[in-house]
MMTF fields as JSON, N, C-alpha, C and O atoms, coordinates in Angstrom:
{
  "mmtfVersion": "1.0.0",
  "mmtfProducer": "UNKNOWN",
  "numBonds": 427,
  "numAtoms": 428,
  "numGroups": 107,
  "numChains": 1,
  "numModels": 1,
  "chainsPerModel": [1],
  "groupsPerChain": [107],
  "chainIdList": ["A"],
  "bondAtomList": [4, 2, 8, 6, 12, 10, 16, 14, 20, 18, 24, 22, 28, 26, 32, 30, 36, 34, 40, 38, 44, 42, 48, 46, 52, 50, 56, 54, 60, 58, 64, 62, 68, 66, 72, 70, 76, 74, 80, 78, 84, 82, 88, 86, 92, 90, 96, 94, 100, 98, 104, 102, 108, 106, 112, 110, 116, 114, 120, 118, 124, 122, 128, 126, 132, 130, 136, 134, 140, 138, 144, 142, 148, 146, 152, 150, 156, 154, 160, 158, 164, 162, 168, 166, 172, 170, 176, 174, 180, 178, 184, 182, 188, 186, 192, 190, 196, 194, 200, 198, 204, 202, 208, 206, 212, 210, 216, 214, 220, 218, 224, 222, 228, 226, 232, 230, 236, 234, 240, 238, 244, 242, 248, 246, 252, 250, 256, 254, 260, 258, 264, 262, 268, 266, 272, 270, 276, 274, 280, 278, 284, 282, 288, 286, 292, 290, 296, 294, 300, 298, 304, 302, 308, 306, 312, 310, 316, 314, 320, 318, 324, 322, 328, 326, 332, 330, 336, 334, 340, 338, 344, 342, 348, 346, 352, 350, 356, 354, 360, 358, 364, 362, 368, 366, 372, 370, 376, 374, 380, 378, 384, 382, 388, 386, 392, 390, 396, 394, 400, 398, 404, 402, 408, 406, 412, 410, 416, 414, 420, 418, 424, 422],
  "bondOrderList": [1, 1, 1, 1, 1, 1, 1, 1, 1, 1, 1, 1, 1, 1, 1, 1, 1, 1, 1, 1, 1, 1, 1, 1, 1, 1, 1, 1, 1, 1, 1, 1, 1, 1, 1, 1, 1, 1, 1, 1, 1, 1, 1, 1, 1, 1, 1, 1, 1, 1, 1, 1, 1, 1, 1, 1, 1, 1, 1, 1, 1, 1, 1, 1, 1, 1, 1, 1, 1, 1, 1, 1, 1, 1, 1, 1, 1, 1, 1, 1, 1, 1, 1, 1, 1, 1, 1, 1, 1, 1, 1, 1, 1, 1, 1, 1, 1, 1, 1, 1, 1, 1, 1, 1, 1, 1],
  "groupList": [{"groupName": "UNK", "atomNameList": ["N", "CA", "C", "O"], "elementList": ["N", "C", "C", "O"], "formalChargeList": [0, 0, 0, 0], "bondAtomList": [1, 0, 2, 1, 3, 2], "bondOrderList": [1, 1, 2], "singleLetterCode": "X", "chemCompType": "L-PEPTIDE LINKING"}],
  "groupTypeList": [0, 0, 0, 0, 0, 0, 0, 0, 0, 0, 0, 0, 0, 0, 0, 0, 0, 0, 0, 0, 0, 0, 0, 0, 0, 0, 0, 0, 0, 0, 0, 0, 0, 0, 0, 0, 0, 0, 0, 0, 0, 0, 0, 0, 0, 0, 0, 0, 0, 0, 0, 0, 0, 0, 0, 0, 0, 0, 0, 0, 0, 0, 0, 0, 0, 0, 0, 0, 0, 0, 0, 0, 0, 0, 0, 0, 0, 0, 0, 0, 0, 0, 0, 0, 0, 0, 0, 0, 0, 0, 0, 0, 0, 0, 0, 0, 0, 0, 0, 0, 0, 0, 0, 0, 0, 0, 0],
  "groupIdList": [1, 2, 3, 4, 5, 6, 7, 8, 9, 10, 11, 12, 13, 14, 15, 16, 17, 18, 19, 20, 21, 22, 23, 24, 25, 26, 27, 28, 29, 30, 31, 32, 33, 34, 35, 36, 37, 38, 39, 40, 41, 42, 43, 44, 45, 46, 47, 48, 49, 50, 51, 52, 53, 54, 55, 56, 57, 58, 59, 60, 61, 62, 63, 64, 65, 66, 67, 68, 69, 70, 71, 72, 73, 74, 75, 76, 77, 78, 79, 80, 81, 82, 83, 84, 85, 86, 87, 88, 89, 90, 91, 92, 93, 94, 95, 96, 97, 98, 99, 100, 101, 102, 103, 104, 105, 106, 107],
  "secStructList": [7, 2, 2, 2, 2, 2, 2, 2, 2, 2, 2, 2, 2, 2, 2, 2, 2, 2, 2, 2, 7, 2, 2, 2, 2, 2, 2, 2, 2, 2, 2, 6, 6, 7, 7, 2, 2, 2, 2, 2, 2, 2, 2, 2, 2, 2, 2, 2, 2, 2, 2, 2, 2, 2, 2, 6, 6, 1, 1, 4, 4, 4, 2, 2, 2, 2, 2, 2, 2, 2, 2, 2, 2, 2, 2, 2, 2, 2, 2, 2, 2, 2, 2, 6, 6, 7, 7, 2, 2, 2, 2, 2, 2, 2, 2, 2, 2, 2, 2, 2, 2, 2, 2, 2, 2, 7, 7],
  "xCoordList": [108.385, 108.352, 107.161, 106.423, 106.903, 105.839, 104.389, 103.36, 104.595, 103.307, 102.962, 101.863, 104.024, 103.76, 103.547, 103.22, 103.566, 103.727, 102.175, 101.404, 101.797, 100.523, 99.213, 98.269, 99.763, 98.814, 98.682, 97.698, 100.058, 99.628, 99.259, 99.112, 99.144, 98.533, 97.23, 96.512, 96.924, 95.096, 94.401, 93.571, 95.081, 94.897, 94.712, 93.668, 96.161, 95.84, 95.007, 94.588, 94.461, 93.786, 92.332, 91.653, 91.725, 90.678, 90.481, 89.643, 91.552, 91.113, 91.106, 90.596, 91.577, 92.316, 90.535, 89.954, 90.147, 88.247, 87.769, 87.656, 87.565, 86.433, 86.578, 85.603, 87.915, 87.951, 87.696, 86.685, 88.833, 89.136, 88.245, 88.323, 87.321, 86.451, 85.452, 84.83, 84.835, 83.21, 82.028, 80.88, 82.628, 81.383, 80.844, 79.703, 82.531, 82.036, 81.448, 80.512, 81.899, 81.309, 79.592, 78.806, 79.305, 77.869, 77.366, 76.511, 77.915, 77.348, 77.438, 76.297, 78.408, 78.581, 76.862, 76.027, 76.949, 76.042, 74.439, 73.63, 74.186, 72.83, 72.786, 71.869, 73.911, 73.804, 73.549, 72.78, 73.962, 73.561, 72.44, 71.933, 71.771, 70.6, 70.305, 69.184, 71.277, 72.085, 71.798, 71.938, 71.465, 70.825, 72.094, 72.719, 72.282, 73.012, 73.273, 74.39, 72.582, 73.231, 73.866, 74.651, 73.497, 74.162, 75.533, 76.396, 75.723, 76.73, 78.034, 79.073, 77.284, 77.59, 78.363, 79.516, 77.689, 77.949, 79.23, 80.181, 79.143, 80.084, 81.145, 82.231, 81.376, 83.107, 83.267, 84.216, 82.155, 82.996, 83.413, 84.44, 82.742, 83.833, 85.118, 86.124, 84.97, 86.019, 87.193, 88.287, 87.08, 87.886, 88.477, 89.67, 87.692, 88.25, 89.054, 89.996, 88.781, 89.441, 90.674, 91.699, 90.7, 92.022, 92.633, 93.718, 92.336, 92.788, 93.869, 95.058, 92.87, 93.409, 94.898, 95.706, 94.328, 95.369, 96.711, 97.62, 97.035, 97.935, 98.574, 99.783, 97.283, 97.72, 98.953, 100.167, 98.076, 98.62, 99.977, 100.64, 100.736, 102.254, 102.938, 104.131, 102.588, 103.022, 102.492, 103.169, 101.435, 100.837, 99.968, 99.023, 101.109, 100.465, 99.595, 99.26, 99.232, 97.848, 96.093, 94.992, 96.316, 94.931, 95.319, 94.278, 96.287, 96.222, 95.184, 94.416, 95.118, 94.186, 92.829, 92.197, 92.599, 90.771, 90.429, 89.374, 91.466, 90.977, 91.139, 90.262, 92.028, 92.355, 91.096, 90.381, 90.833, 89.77, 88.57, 88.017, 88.072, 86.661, 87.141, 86.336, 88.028, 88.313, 87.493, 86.446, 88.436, 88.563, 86.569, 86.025, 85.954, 84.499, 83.989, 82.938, 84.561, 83.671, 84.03, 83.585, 84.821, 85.607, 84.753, 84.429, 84.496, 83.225, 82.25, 81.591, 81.688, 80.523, 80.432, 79.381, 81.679, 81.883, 81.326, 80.289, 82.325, 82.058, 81.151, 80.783, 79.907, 78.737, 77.653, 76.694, 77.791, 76.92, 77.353, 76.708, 79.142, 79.414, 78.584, 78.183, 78.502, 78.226, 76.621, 76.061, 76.116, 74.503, 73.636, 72.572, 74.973, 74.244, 75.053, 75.165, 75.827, 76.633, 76.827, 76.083, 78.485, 79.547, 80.36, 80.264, 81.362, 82.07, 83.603, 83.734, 84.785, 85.378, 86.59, 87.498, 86.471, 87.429, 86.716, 87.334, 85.449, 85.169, 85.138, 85.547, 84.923, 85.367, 87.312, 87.835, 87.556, 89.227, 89.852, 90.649, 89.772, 90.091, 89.88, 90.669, 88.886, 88.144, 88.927, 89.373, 88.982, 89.657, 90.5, 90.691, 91.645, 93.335, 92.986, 93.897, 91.821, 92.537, 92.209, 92.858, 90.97, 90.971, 91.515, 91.569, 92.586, 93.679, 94.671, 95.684, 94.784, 95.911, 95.165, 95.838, 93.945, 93.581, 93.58, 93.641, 93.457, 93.649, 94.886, 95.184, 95.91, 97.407, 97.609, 97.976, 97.375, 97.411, 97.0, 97.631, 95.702, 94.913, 95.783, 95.777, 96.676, 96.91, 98.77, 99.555, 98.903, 100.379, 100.881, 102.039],
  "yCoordList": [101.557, 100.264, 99.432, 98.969, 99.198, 98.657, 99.165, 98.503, 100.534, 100.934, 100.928, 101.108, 100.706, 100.357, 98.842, 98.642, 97.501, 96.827, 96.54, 95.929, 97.072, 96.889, 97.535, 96.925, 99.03, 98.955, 97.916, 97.731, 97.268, 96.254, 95.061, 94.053, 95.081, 93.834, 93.885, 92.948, 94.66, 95.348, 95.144, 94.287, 96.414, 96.102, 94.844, 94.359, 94.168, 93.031, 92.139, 91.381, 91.882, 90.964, 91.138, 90.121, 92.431, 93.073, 92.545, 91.71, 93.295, 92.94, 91.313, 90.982, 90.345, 89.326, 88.438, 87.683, 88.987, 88.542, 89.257, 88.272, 89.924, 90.82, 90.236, 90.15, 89.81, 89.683, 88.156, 87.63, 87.509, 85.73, 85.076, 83.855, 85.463, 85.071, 85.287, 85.595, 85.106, 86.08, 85.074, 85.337, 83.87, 83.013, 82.814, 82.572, 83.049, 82.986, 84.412, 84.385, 85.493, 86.778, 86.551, 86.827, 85.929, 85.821, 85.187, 85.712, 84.086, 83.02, 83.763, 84.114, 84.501, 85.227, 86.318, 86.197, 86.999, 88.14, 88.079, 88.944, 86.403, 85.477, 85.585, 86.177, 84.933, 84.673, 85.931, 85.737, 87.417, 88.556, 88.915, 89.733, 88.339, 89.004, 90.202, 90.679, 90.56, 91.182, 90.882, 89.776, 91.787, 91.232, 91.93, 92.922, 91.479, 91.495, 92.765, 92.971, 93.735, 95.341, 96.023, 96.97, 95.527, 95.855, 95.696, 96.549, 94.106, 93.01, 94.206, 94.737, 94.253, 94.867, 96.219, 96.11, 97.39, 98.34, 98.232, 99.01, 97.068, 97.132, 96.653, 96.947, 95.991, 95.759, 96.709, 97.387, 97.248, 98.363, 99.254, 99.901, 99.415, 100.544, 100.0, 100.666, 98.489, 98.196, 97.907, 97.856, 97.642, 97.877, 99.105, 99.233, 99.982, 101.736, 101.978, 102.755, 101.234, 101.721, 101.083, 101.679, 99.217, 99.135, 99.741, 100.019, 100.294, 100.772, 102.281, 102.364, 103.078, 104.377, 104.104, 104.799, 102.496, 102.498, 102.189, 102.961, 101.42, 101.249, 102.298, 102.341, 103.612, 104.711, 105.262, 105.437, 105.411, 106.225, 105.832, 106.373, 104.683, 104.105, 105.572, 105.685, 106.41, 107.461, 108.405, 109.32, 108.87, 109.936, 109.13, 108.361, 109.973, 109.369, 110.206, 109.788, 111.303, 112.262, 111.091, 111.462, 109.842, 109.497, 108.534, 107.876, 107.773, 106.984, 106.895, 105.935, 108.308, 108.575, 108.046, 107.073, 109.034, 109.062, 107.271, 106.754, 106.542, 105.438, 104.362, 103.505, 104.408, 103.482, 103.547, 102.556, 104.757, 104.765, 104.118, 103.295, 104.635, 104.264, 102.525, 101.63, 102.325, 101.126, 100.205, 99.56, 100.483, 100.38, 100.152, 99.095, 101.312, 101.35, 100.666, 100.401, 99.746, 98.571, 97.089, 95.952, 97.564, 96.378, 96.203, 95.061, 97.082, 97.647, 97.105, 96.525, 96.968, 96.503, 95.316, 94.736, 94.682, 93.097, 92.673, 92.047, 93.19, 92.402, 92.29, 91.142, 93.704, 93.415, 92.488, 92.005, 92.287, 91.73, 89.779, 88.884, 90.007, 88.643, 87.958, 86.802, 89.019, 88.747, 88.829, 87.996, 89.196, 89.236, 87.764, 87.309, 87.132, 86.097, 84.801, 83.859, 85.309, 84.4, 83.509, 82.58, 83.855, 83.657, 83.224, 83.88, 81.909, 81.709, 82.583, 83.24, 82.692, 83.885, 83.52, 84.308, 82.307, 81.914, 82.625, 83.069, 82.872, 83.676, 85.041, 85.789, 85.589, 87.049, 87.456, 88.45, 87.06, 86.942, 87.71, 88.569, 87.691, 88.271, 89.615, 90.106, 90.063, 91.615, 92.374, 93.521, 91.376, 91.96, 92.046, 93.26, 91.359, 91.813, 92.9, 93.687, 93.007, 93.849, 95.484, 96.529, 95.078, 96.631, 96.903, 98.126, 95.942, 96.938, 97.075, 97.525, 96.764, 97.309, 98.681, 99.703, 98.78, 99.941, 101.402, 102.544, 100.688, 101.567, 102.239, 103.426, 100.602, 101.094, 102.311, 103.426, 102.036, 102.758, 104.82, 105.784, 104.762, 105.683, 106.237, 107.463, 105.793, 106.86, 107.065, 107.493, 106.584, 107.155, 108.497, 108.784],
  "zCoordList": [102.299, 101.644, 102.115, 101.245, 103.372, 103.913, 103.538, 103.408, 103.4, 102.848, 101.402, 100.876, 100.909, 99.198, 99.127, 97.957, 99.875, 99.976, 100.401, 99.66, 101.729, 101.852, 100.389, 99.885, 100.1, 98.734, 97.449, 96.732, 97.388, 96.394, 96.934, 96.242, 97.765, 98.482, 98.575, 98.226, 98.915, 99.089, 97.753, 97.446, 96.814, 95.278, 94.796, 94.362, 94.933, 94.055, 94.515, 93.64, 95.98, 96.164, 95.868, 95.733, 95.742, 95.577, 93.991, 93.649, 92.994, 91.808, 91.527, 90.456, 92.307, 92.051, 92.198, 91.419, 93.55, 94.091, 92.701, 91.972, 92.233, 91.467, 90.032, 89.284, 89.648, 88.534, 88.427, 87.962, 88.958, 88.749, 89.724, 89.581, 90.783, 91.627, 91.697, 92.714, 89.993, 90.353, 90.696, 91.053, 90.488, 91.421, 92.518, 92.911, 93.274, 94.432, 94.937, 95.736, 94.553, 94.881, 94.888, 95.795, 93.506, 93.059, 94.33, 95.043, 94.564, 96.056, 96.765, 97.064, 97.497, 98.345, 98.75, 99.645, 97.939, 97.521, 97.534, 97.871, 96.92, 97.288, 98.819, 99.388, 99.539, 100.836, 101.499, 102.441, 101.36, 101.888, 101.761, 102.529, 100.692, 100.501, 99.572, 99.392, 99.093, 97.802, 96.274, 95.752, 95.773, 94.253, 93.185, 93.562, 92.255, 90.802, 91.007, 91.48, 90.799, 90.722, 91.733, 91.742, 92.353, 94.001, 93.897, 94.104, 93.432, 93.577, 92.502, 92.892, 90.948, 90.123, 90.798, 91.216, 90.86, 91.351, 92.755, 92.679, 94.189, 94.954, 93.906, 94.407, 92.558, 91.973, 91.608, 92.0, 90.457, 89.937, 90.981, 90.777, 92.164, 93.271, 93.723, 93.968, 93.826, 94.522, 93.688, 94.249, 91.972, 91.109, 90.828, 90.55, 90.892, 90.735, 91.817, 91.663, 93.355, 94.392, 94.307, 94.637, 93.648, 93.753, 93.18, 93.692, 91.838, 90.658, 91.572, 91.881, 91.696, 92.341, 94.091, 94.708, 94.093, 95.208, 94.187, 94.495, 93.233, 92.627, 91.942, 91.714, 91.439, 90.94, 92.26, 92.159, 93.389, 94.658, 94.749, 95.634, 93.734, 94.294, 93.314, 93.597, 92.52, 91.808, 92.053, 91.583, 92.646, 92.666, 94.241, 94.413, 95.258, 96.49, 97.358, 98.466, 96.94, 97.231, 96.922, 97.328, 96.205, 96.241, 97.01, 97.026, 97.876, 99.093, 99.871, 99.943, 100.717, 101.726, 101.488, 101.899, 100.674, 99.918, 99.588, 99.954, 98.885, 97.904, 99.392, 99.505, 100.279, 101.46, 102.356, 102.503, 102.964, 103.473, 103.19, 103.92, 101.782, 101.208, 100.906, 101.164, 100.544, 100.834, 102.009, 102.046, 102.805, 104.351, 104.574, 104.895, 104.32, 104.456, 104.177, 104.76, 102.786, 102.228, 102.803, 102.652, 103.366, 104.032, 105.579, 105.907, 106.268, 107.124, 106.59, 107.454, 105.281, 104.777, 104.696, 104.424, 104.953, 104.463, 105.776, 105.995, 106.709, 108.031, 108.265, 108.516, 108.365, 108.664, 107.786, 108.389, 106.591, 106.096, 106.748, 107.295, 106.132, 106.807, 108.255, 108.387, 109.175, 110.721, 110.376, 111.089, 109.937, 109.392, 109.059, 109.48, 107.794, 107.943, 107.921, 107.136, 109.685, 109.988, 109.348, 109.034, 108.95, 107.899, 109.074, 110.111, 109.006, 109.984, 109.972, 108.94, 110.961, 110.955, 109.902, 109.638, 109.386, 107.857, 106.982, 106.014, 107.082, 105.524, 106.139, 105.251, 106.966, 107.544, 107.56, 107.056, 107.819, 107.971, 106.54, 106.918, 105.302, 104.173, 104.896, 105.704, 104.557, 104.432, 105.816, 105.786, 107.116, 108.11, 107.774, 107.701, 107.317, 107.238, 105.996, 105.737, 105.254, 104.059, 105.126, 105.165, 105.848, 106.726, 107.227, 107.352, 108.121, 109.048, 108.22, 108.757, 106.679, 105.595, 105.374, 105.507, 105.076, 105.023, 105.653, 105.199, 107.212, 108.263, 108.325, 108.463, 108.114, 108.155, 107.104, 107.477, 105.96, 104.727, 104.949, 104.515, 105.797, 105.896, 107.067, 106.947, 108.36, 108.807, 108.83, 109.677, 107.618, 107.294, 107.526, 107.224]
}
């Protein structure tokens, strides 16, 4: 239960930034140093990944694979966050969604 709980949590908050939050993503993405296709290309992964984590609540063989690579981009957050020092309220998302990820990845 907990682990179905953490995938839709991950999911939905992922699609919830990508879809209903694309301004701030856009701001976000300026501040990295990050241009439009970049920006482009990290949703559509991170939409497919929530996508495949919500699949994984029926077909739980793509958990692993989609949590992890998850998890990696979530790795990507921090560092860019800590790059161009982001205070730890705007780091804090991406961390709880990675140790859901982690959690997720070593079920």
């Amino acid at each position: 239960m907990i682990y179905s709980l953490a995938q839709v949590l991950v999911a939905v908050s992922v699609l919830f930034v990508w879809v209903f939050r694309q301004a701030n993503i856009t701001k976000e993405f300026q501040s990295f140093g990050l241009g439009d296709l970049t920006r482009s290309m990290v949703g559509a992964f991170k939409i497919a990944l929530a996508t495949l984590l919500l699949v994984g609540l029926w077909f739980p063989v793509l958990i692993f694979a989609s949590s992890v690579l998850m998890g990696l981009m979530m790795v990507a957050a921090q560092f860019f966050h800590a790059r161009a020092g982001s205070p730890w309220v705007r780091r804090l998302p991406s961390l709880v969604l990675l140790g859901l990820c982690v959690l997720l990845a070593c079920r």
